[in-house]
XYZ file of C-alpha atoms in Angstrom:
359
model
C 128.909 60.839 184.960
C 126.100 59.118 183.381
C 122.106 58.749 183.459
C 119.729 61.054 181.879
C 119.477 64.974 182.248
C 116.552 66.608 184.212
C 113.461 66.890 181.526
C 113.227 70.373 181.659
C 117.417 70.937 180.686
C 118.558 70.743 176.819
C 121.987 70.803 175.585
C 121.701 74.645 175.604
C 121.708 74.718 179.317
C 124.165 71.727 179.922
C 127.348 71.198 178.771
C 128.109 67.488 179.095
C 131.372 66.766 176.851
C 133.716 64.110 178.183
C 130.972 62.694 180.493
C 128.264 59.936 179.672
C 125.400 62.423 180.880
C 122.150 61.873 178.705
C 123.113 58.070 178.235
C 122.216 55.339 180.590
C 124.570 53.956 183.063
C 126.478 50.897 182.973
C 124.929 49.189 186.471
C 121.650 50.387 185.148
C 122.171 48.400 181.313
C 123.253 45.540 183.669
C 119.905 45.608 185.848
C 118.118 46.168 182.360
C 120.061 43.267 180.999
C 118.230 40.876 183.608
C 114.828 42.196 182.941
C 115.469 41.335 179.036
C 116.828 37.730 180.193
C 113.425 37.106 182.037
C 110.370 36.051 179.617
C 108.005 38.838 179.505
C 105.165 36.834 180.637
C 107.063 36.124 183.716
C 108.597 39.319 184.679
C 107.075 40.525 187.990
C 105.073 43.734 188.469
C 108.239 45.839 189.827
C 108.361 49.815 190.368
C 111.045 51.418 188.010
C 113.267 49.175 185.816
C 112.860 51.427 182.695
C 115.909 52.990 180.994
C 114.388 56.460 181.378
C 114.942 56.315 185.118
C 118.278 55.323 187.138
C 117.794 52.748 190.077
C 119.877 55.182 192.607
C 118.595 57.317 193.834
C 115.139 56.632 192.378
C 113.242 53.307 194.014
C 113.417 50.290 191.906
C 111.929 47.346 193.639
C 114.306 44.692 194.743
C 117.059 47.189 194.460
C 119.321 48.742 197.477
C 122.135 51.353 196.979
C 124.612 53.018 198.655
C 124.597 56.524 197.213
C 124.407 56.313 193.746
C 126.052 52.997 193.819
C 123.554 49.425 193.324
C 125.009 47.256 195.946
C 122.261 44.625 196.435
C 119.746 42.616 194.252
C 117.003 40.795 195.851
C 114.424 39.608 193.223
C 114.031 36.024 195.096
C 111.047 33.836 194.822
C 109.017 35.896 192.084
C 108.583 33.191 189.826
C 111.053 34.788 187.033
C 111.594 32.315 184.126
C 114.689 32.785 181.540
C 118.681 33.068 182.374
C 121.234 34.856 184.335
C 122.449 37.557 182.054
C 126.636 37.748 181.825
C 125.925 41.711 181.440
C 124.862 41.976 185.168
C 128.658 42.007 185.506
C 128.015 45.739 184.879
C 127.002 46.276 188.341
C 129.939 46.075 189.910
C 129.001 47.744 192.752
C 127.126 44.677 194.036
C 127.729 42.982 197.201
C 124.428 40.527 197.732
C 122.659 39.149 195.111
C 119.285 36.943 195.436
C 117.972 35.390 192.673
C 116.783 32.202 194.543
C 113.541 30.457 194.097
C 112.837 31.195 190.555
C 112.633 29.243 187.484
C 115.849 29.949 186.019
C 117.850 27.908 183.647
C 121.033 27.851 181.664
C 124.437 28.306 182.934
C 126.074 30.214 185.793
C 128.182 33.455 183.695
C 131.393 33.398 183.591
C 131.400 37.212 183.453
C 130.271 37.573 186.763
C 133.888 36.698 188.029
C 134.219 40.997 187.811
C 131.911 41.256 190.562
C 134.423 40.972 193.307
C 132.598 42.829 195.633
C 130.129 40.178 196.251
C 129.991 38.666 199.638
C 126.294 36.747 199.189
C 125.166 35.017 196.240
C 121.784 33.171 195.949
C 120.453 31.154 192.839
C 119.227 28.179 195.022
C 115.928 26.435 193.711
C 116.196 27.262 190.190
C 116.868 25.044 187.237
C 120.566 26.027 186.310
C 122.456 23.071 184.908
C 126.056 24.084 183.924
C 129.484 23.263 185.461
C 130.409 25.830 187.956
C 132.580 28.548 186.458
C 136.326 28.251 187.350
C 136.920 31.997 186.598
C 134.703 32.657 189.701
C 137.925 31.997 191.955
C 138.175 35.713 191.415
C 135.278 36.499 193.973
C 137.684 36.562 197.019
C 135.081 38.746 199.227
C 132.332 36.067 198.714
C 131.575 34.887 202.233
C 128.251 32.602 201.587
C 126.809 31.289 198.450
C 123.871 29.064 197.976
C 123.451 26.901 194.840
C 120.938 23.883 196.129
C 118.009 22.558 193.988
C 119.763 22.853 190.635
C 120.756 20.540 188.390
C 124.602 21.636 188.401
C 127.291 19.355 187.773
C 130.598 18.405 187.845
C 132.727 19.294 190.843
C 133.824 22.378 192.765
C 137.039 23.705 190.930
C 140.057 23.653 193.367
C 141.102 27.213 192.385
C 138.138 28.656 194.202
C 139.532 26.731 197.526
C 143.140 27.368 196.505
C 144.214 29.228 193.630
C 145.493 32.593 192.915
C 143.570 34.234 193.756
C 140.575 32.608 195.627
C 137.774 32.586 197.632
C 139.365 33.220 200.754
C 136.639 34.962 202.735
C 134.115 31.832 202.000
C 132.426 30.628 205.140
C 129.122 28.941 203.698
C 128.516 26.914 200.393
C 125.531 24.906 200.013
C 125.148 22.690 197.077
C 122.505 20.244 198.307
C 120.351 18.595 195.670
C 122.615 18.694 192.939
C 122.684 15.024 191.859
C 125.397 15.552 189.234
C 127.992 17.461 191.206
C 130.628 15.125 192.758
C 134.352 15.097 194.257
C 135.489 16.005 197.580
C 137.052 18.843 199.090
C 140.957 18.615 199.912
C 141.719 18.020 203.387
C 143.448 21.519 204.013
C 141.448 23.330 201.142
C 138.888 25.825 202.177
C 139.002 24.759 205.763
C 136.597 27.684 206.330
C 133.778 26.056 204.633
C 134.034 22.166 205.547
C 135.286 23.542 208.903
C 138.419 22.087 211.056
C 139.852 18.698 209.160
C 139.687 16.253 212.218
C 140.489 13.434 210.573
C 140.418 10.294 212.671
C 139.339 12.340 215.958
C 136.023 13.409 213.564
C 134.497 9.864 214.763
C 134.548 10.382 218.332
C 132.312 12.429 220.390
C 134.353 12.502 223.680
C 138.367 11.913 223.320
C 140.989 12.614 226.216
C 144.207 12.223 226.593
C 144.572 11.243 230.059
C 141.179 9.954 231.566
C 137.818 10.351 231.078
C 135.602 10.610 234.655
C 131.622 10.653 235.126
C 130.690 11.964 238.446
C 126.815 10.927 237.933
C 125.603 8.975 235.109
C 126.063 10.780 231.721
C 125.305 9.534 228.437
C 127.655 9.767 225.287
C 125.906 8.943 222.232
C 128.823 8.229 220.024
C 132.283 6.796 220.241
C 134.396 7.637 223.446
C 138.310 7.265 223.251
C 141.531 7.729 225.742
C 145.381 7.603 224.762
C 147.698 7.430 226.398
C 145.744 7.349 229.652
C 143.393 4.409 229.805
C 141.002 5.627 232.481
C 137.497 5.491 232.309
C 135.481 5.708 235.474
C 132.223 6.463 237.092
C 128.613 5.571 235.692
C 129.013 6.435 231.996
C 126.444 5.067 229.206
C 127.976 4.756 225.439
C 125.393 4.458 222.949
C 126.645 4.072 219.371
C 124.132 2.967 216.187
C 121.183 2.688 218.617
C 122.998 -0.126 220.925
C 125.680 -0.045 223.783
C 129.195 0.262 222.506
C 132.588 -0.905 224.276
C 133.339 1.671 226.973
C 135.953 3.050 224.709
C 137.787 2.561 221.444
C 141.218 0.557 221.436
C 144.594 2.049 221.837
C 145.642 2.160 218.292
C 142.278 4.069 217.205
C 142.449 6.446 220.132
C 146.187 7.122 219.528
C 145.418 7.736 216.121
C 142.583 10.220 217.014
C 144.787 12.047 219.264
C 147.643 12.517 216.676
C 144.739 13.915 214.231
C 143.808 15.978 217.631
C 147.015 17.657 217.801
C 147.184 18.527 214.188
C 143.812 20.051 214.299
C 144.583 22.598 217.428
C 147.820 23.568 215.672
C 145.960 24.198 212.556
C 143.494 26.437 214.353
C 146.101 28.171 216.456
C 147.705 29.262 212.886
C 144.293 30.322 211.370
C 142.897 34.069 211.272
C 139.558 34.220 213.104
C 136.180 34.679 211.589
C 135.804 38.182 209.843
C 132.729 39.297 211.706
C 133.740 41.352 214.321
C 136.209 40.409 217.128
C 136.278 36.772 217.005
C 138.931 36.802 219.900
C 136.843 35.873 222.891
C 138.487 37.505 225.584
C 136.234 36.864 228.624
C 134.906 33.633 230.151
C 131.234 34.279 229.655
C 129.568 33.987 226.534
C 126.043 34.078 227.164
C 123.935 37.159 225.175
C 126.749 37.129 222.462
C 125.756 36.452 219.012
C 128.667 34.542 217.050
C 128.852 33.444 213.341
C 129.680 30.105 212.067
C 133.424 29.532 211.659
C 136.824 29.276 214.109
C 136.699 31.069 217.398
C 139.726 31.391 219.643
C 138.978 31.395 223.272
C 141.796 33.204 225.694
C 140.375 33.146 229.439
C 127.229 23.260 211.718
C 129.428 24.109 211.706
C 131.228 25.779 214.637
C 134.267 24.773 216.470
C 136.046 26.266 219.623
C 139.555 26.205 220.073
C 140.483 26.292 223.851
C 144.060 27.007 224.474
C 144.208 25.530 227.553
C 141.180 24.001 229.333
C 137.596 24.386 228.916
C 134.611 24.309 231.586
C 131.016 23.867 230.530
C 128.734 25.360 233.064
C 125.883 23.741 235.328
C 122.967 23.198 232.955
C 124.697 24.822 230.099
C 124.190 23.809 226.368
C 127.452 23.874 223.773
C 126.862 23.709 220.367
C 129.714 22.424 218.322
C 133.361 21.000 218.661
C 135.721 21.963 221.514
C 139.171 21.709 220.818
C 141.157 22.091 224.375
C 144.763 21.631 224.475
C 144.501 20.375 228.483
C 141.337 19.335 229.590
C 137.309 19.574 229.657
C 134.948 19.938 232.271
C 130.821 19.700 231.896
C 128.946 21.014 234.951
C 126.189 19.017 236.304
C 123.171 18.377 233.378
C 125.251 19.997 230.699
C 124.636 19.153 227.156
C 126.427 18.833 224.640
C 125.623 18.946 220.660
C 128.880 18.200 218.783
C 132.074 16.892 220.250
C 134.371 17.468 223.279
C 138.199 16.741 222.377
C 141.216 17.367 225.390
C 144.498 16.453 223.691
C 146.673 15.788 227.028
C 144.557 15.948 230.247
C 140.574 14.487 231.205
C 137.350 15.140 230.387
C 135.425 14.986 233.404
C 131.135 15.371 233.345
C 128.430 15.225 236.006
C 125.238 13.850 234.647
C 126.073 15.209 231.071
C 125.054 14.245 227.915
C 126.693 14.121 224.930
C 124.934 13.774 221.145
C 125.639 15.265 217.675
C 123.069 16.839 215.791
C 122.616 18.458 212.637
């Protein structure tokens, strides 16, 4: 127990031995540390934010609570200048932290590694200039992190992706426009962030094991391949890099892609689907459903659709993402695919369809 006693009460009324009543709570001190780390001139006019009150249940601007616990801090785009305080780690109930769009400098605090309940962190569009703290590998619940538009350096620590512990829940890391960041992700590490590793299949917009058939003029704005089959039939336009490409890639190139597709499908089958509710799709109809980025498994930007047997795109439908089908894929009339259609064993059949890759 902690926090100030009601003003009419005195020690003669309330016995507080063995508590921290009459003292400022740790989470309050953590929030005040942020205020103290920001220049006085740039601190915005916010209600609350004094040690004489508590953020919960009192209303502090930018602070959200669950009961008496601070769970979210949203002070994005309020033009603060200063640094990120290590003492914010005292706000141990935080699940969401948004300090993006300010003028904060310095480093990402190592001490924040104790905030293991965080699911969302946004410190984008600041002036931060440190490397990424290895100690943050403990943030196992973190799902989305935006570090973009800073001056951060070095690489993404491998332990974030595959250490013990590591950021196992990560679904989206944005690090755009940090020109001094470098390095690559391991092929199989942190697959939830960079999606499925497609290897040689990543180059193809349409890939089939047996045949590709077009029953009506279809347009593929990228590479097409077939292996071990060789059949490509029907009116079909394949466009690559602004010009007309060969009907399909060589057997050797397509064979390597099919091998990579086989590995990717086995990987998808072994994975735990997305954490956002049920992502085992038990019905054939997807219309009207809200589906979050990640891996989905069907039983009847990055989005991947792993289909156990064959997939069908209805007439006029639009697919966003990459379909990994163990058998075949059939596109109805005027279907549009913003991504890839990859069928490991059987055929890809289309009718006045269009395949292009955007975003």
